[in-house]
Amino acid sequence: MSATPERVVLVSGGSRGLGRAVARRMGGTDGHVVIAPAGHAQAATSIVESVAAEHGRLDALVLDASECLSLAGDHTSALHAFRERQRALVEQAMSLMAPGARIVYVTSHQAHFFPHKAVPKGCTAAVASMRAGETALYAMRSRLGRRGIHLSVVSSERPEGGMHASMHELGTAVVNAVTARTPQGLVCVGGANYLMTA
């Protein structure tokens, strides 16, 4: 009898550490992780074509929105382009995803609860863009549901400097969202005080 096939997981925007954290943890759960930079608009097609050629399917897509934080300030056009790249990647990836596949959107507490919580000075545009990306995925839930694709949002603390509170903890939460028998719709990482995040 052949072994259970590996999960094929694509982490987009994971070049800042999340991709490596997920890859390390997936290594112990029969997973194969492809790490892709956010890239340009045309990159979505080539990334998905590469996954299709090498693996024939995609079991999970992890979208790391934290790259928006490097664009903090007045970079409206760049932030819009980032959201469009992620949207295009989701559209392309769906063609490779069978029932039971997962999409995991990784964001910050400031973005998830925007505009109901204060955000750090100079970060409003980036946080708003991250929230817009999350909202766009929520708008796709009926389409995803018809295909049997589950959407999870993983929200974490973002202390000053834009780094995740704990990359280990975040990576574990993302892997759990990919592998759990019954995944949650929302996972908050960083302690029970996340609702107080300013």
CSV table of C-alpha atoms in Angstrom, one decimal:
chain,number,residue,atom,x,y,z
A,1,MET,CA,0.0,0.0,0.0
A,2,SER,CA,1.4,3.4,-0.9
A,3,ALA,CA,2.0,6.1,1.7
A,4,THR,CA,-0.5,8.9,2.1
A,5,PRO,CA,0.4,11.6,-0.5
A,6,GLU,CA,2.1,14.7,0.8
A,7,ARG,CA,0.0,17.9,1.2
A,8,VAL,CA,1.1,20.4,-1.3
A,9,VAL,CA,1.1,23.9,0.3
A,10,LEU,CA,1.9,27.2,-1.5
A,11,VAL,CA,2.9,30.1,0.8
A,12,SER,CA,2.6,33.4,-1.0
A,13,GLY,CA,4.4,36.5,0.4
A,14,GLY,CA,6.2,34.2,2.8
A,15,SER,CA,9.7,35.5,2.1
A,16,ARG,CA,9.9,37.3,5.4
A,17,GLY,CA,10.1,34.2,7.5
A,18,LEU,CA,6.6,32.7,7.6
A,19,GLY,CA,7.3,30.4,4.6
A,20,ARG,CA,10.3,29.0,6.3
A,21,ALA,CA,8.4,28.5,9.6
A,22,VAL,CA,5.6,26.7,7.8
A,23,ALA,CA,8.0,24.6,5.8
A,24,ARG,CA,9.8,23.4,9.0
A,25,ARG,CA,6.6,22.4,10.7
A,26,MET,CA,5.0,20.9,7.6
A,27,GLY,CA,8.0,18.7,7.3
A,28,GLY,CA,6.7,16.6,10.1
A,29,THR,CA,3.2,16.3,8.7
A,30,ASP,CA,3.8,14.9,5.3
A,31,GLY,CA,3.7,18.3,3.7
A,32,HIS,CA,5.6,19.8,0.7
A,33,VAL,CA,5.8,23.6,0.9
A,34,VAL,CA,6.4,25.9,-2.1
A,35,ILE,CA,7.4,29.4,-1.1
A,36,ALA,CA,6.6,32.2,-3.6
A,37,PRO,CA,7.2,35.9,-3.3
A,38,ALA,CA,4.2,38.1,-3.9
A,39,GLY,CA,5.7,38.9,-7.3
A,40,HIS,CA,4.0,40.9,-10.1
A,41,ALA,CA,0.6,40.6,-11.6
A,42,GLN,CA,1.6,38.0,-14.2
A,43,ALA,CA,3.3,35.9,-11.6
A,44,ALA,CA,0.1,34.2,-10.3
A,45,THR,CA,-0.3,32.2,-13.5
A,46,SER,CA,3.3,31.1,-13.7
A,47,ILE,CA,3.4,30.1,-10.0
A,48,VAL,CA,0.2,28.0,-10.3
A,49,GLU,CA,1.4,26.5,-13.6
A,50,SER,CA,4.7,25.5,-11.9
A,51,VAL,CA,2.8,23.8,-9.0
A,52,ALA,CA,0.5,22.0,-11.5
A,53,ALA,CA,3.4,20.7,-13.5
A,54,GLU,CA,5.3,19.5,-10.5
A,55,HIS,CA,2.6,18.3,-8.2
A,56,GLY,CA,-0.7,18.2,-10.2
A,57,ARG,CA,-2.7,19.7,-7.4
A,58,LEU,CA,-2.7,22.2,-4.6
A,59,ASP,CA,-4.0,21.3,-1.1
A,60,ALA,CA,-3.5,24.6,0.6
A,61,LEU,CA,-2.8,28.2,-0.2
A,62,VAL,CA,-1.4,30.4,2.5
A,63,LEU,CA,-1.5,34.2,1.9
A,64,ASP,CA,0.8,36.2,4.1
A,65,ALA,CA,-0.5,39.8,4.1
A,66,SER,CA,2.3,41.2,6.2
A,67,GLU,CA,4.2,42.4,3.2
A,68,CYS,CA,1.8,45.3,3.2
A,69,LEU,CA,3.5,46.5,6.4
A,70,SER,CA,6.7,47.2,4.5
A,71,LEU,CA,4.6,49.7,2.4
A,72,ALA,CA,3.4,51.6,5.4
A,73,GLY,CA,2.7,55.2,4.5
A,74,ASP,CA,1.1,56.7,1.4
A,75,HIS,CA,1.6,53.9,-1.1
A,76,THR,CA,-2.0,53.5,-2.2
A,77,SER,CA,-1.2,52.2,-5.7
A,78,ALA,CA,1.4,49.7,-4.4
A,79,LEU,CA,-1.0,48.4,-1.8
A,80,HIS,CA,-3.8,48.1,-4.4
A,81,ALA,CA,-1.5,46.1,-6.7
A,82,PHE,CA,-0.5,43.8,-3.8
A,83,ARG,CA,-4.2,43.0,-3.1
A,84,GLU,CA,-4.8,42.4,-6.8
A,85,ARG,CA,-1.8,40.0,-7.0
A,86,GLN,CA,-3.2,38.0,-4.1
A,87,ARG,CA,-6.7,38.0,-5.6
A,88,ALA,CA,-5.4,36.8,-8.9
A,89,LEU,CA,-3.4,34.0,-7.2
A,90,VAL,CA,-6.5,32.8,-5.4
A,91,GLU,CA,-8.5,32.7,-8.7
A,92,GLN,CA,-5.7,30.8,-10.4
A,93,ALA,CA,-5.1,28.4,-7.4
A,94,MET,CA,-8.7,27.4,-7.2
A,95,SER,CA,-8.4,25.4,-10.4
A,96,LEU,CA,-5.9,23.1,-8.7
A,97,MET,CA,-7.8,22.7,-5.4
A,98,ALA,CA,-10.1,19.7,-4.7
A,99,PRO,CA,-12.8,19.5,-2.0
A,100,GLY,CA,-11.1,19.6,1.4
A,101,ALA,CA,-8.5,22.1,0.3
A,102,ARG,CA,-7.7,25.1,2.5
A,103,ILE,CA,-7.0,28.8,2.0
A,104,VAL,CA,-5.3,30.5,5.0
A,105,TYR,CA,-5.1,34.3,5.2
A,106,VAL,CA,-2.5,35.5,7.6
A,107,THR,CA,-3.1,39.0,8.9
A,108,SER,CA,-2.6,41.2,12.0
A,109,HIS,CA,-5.0,42.0,14.8
A,110,GLN,CA,-4.9,45.7,13.8
A,111,ALA,CA,-6.0,44.8,10.3
A,112,HIS,CA,-8.5,42.1,11.3
A,113,PHE,CA,-10.3,44.5,13.7
A,114,PHE,CA,-9.9,47.6,11.5
A,115,PRO,CA,-11.5,50.2,11.7
A,116,HIS,CA,-12.8,49.4,15.1
A,117,LYS,CA,-9.3,49.6,16.8
A,118,ALA,CA,-6.6,52.2,16.6
A,119,VAL,CA,-3.6,51.5,14.4
A,120,PRO,CA,0.0,52.7,14.7
A,121,LYS,CA,0.8,56.1,13.2
A,122,GLY,CA,1.6,55.9,9.5
A,123,CYS,CA,0.2,52.3,9.1
A,124,THR,CA,-3.4,53.1,8.3
A,125,ALA,CA,-3.1,52.5,4.6
A,126,ALA,CA,-1.3,49.2,5.0
A,127,VAL,CA,-3.7,48.0,7.7
A,128,ALA,CA,-6.7,49.0,5.6
A,129,SER,CA,-5.3,47.1,2.6
A,130,MET,CA,-4.7,44.0,4.7
A,131,ARG,CA,-8.3,44.3,5.9
A,132,ALA,CA,-9.6,44.8,2.3
A,133,GLY,CA,-7.8,41.6,1.3
A,134,GLU,CA,-9.5,39.7,4.1
A,135,THR,CA,-12.9,41.2,3.1
A,136,ALA,CA,-12.3,40.2,-0.5
A,137,LEU,CA,-11.8,36.6,0.5
A,138,TYR,CA,-14.9,36.7,2.7
A,139,ALA,CA,-16.8,37.8,-0.4
A,140,MET,CA,-15.6,34.6,-2.2
A,141,ARG,CA,-16.8,32.2,0.5
A,142,SER,CA,-19.8,31.1,-1.4
A,143,ARG,CA,-17.7,30.2,-4.4
A,144,LEU,CA,-15.1,28.5,-2.2
A,145,GLY,CA,-17.8,26.6,-0.4
A,146,ARG,CA,-19.3,25.2,-3.6
A,147,ARG,CA,-15.9,23.8,-4.4
A,148,GLY,CA,-15.4,22.4,-0.8
A,149,ILE,CA,-12.5,24.8,-0.1
A,150,HIS,CA,-12.3,26.0,3.5
A,151,LEU,CA,-11.2,29.6,4.4
A,152,SER,CA,-9.4,30.3,7.6
A,153,VAL,CA,-8.0,33.6,8.9
A,154,VAL,CA,-5.0,33.6,11.2
A,155,SER,CA,-4.6,36.9,13.0
A,156,SER,CA,-1.5,37.7,15.1
A,157,GLU,CA,0.0,40.4,17.2
A,158,ARG,CA,2.3,42.8,15.4
A,159,PRO,CA,4.6,44.6,17.9
A,160,GLU,CA,6.5,47.7,16.8
A,161,GLY,CA,8.7,47.0,13.8
A,162,GLY,CA,6.1,44.9,12.1
A,163,MET,CA,7.4,41.5,13.2
A,164,HIS,CA,5.1,38.7,14.3
A,165,ALA,CA,4.9,38.3,18.1
A,166,SER,CA,6.2,34.7,17.8
A,167,MET,CA,7.1,33.2,14.4
A,168,HIS,CA,7.1,29.8,16.0
A,169,GLU,CA,3.6,30.3,17.4
A,170,LEU,CA,2.3,31.8,14.1
A,171,GLY,CA,3.8,29.0,12.0
A,172,THR,CA,2.2,26.4,14.2
A,173,ALA,CA,-1.2,28.1,13.9
A,174,VAL,CA,-0.9,28.2,10.2
A,175,VAL,CA,0.0,24.6,9.9
A,176,ASN,CA,-2.9,23.7,12.2
A,177,ALA,CA,-5.2,25.6,9.9
A,178,VAL,CA,-3.9,23.6,7.0
A,179,THR,CA,-4.0,20.2,8.7
A,180,ALA,CA,-6.8,20.2,11.3
A,181,ARG,CA,-9.6,17.8,10.7
A,182,THR,CA,-12.1,20.5,11.5
A,183,PRO,CA,-10.4,23.9,10.8
A,184,GLN,CA,-11.6,27.1,12.5
A,185,GLY,CA,-12.7,30.1,10.6
A,186,LEU,CA,-10.7,32.5,12.7
A,187,VAL,CA,-7.6,31.8,14.8
A,188,CYS,CA,-6.1,34.6,17.0
A,189,VAL,CA,-2.4,34.2,17.9
A,190,GLY,CA,-0.7,36.1,20.7
A,191,GLY,CA,-2.6,35.6,23.9
A,192,ALA,CA,-6.0,36.2,25.4
A,193,ASN,CA,-5.6,40.0,25.4
A,194,TYR,CA,-5.8,40.3,21.6
A,195,LEU,CA,-9.1,42.1,21.8
A,196,MET,CA,-7.3,44.9,23.5
A,197,THR,CA,-4.8,45.4,20.7
A,198,ALA,CA,-4.4,49.1,19.9
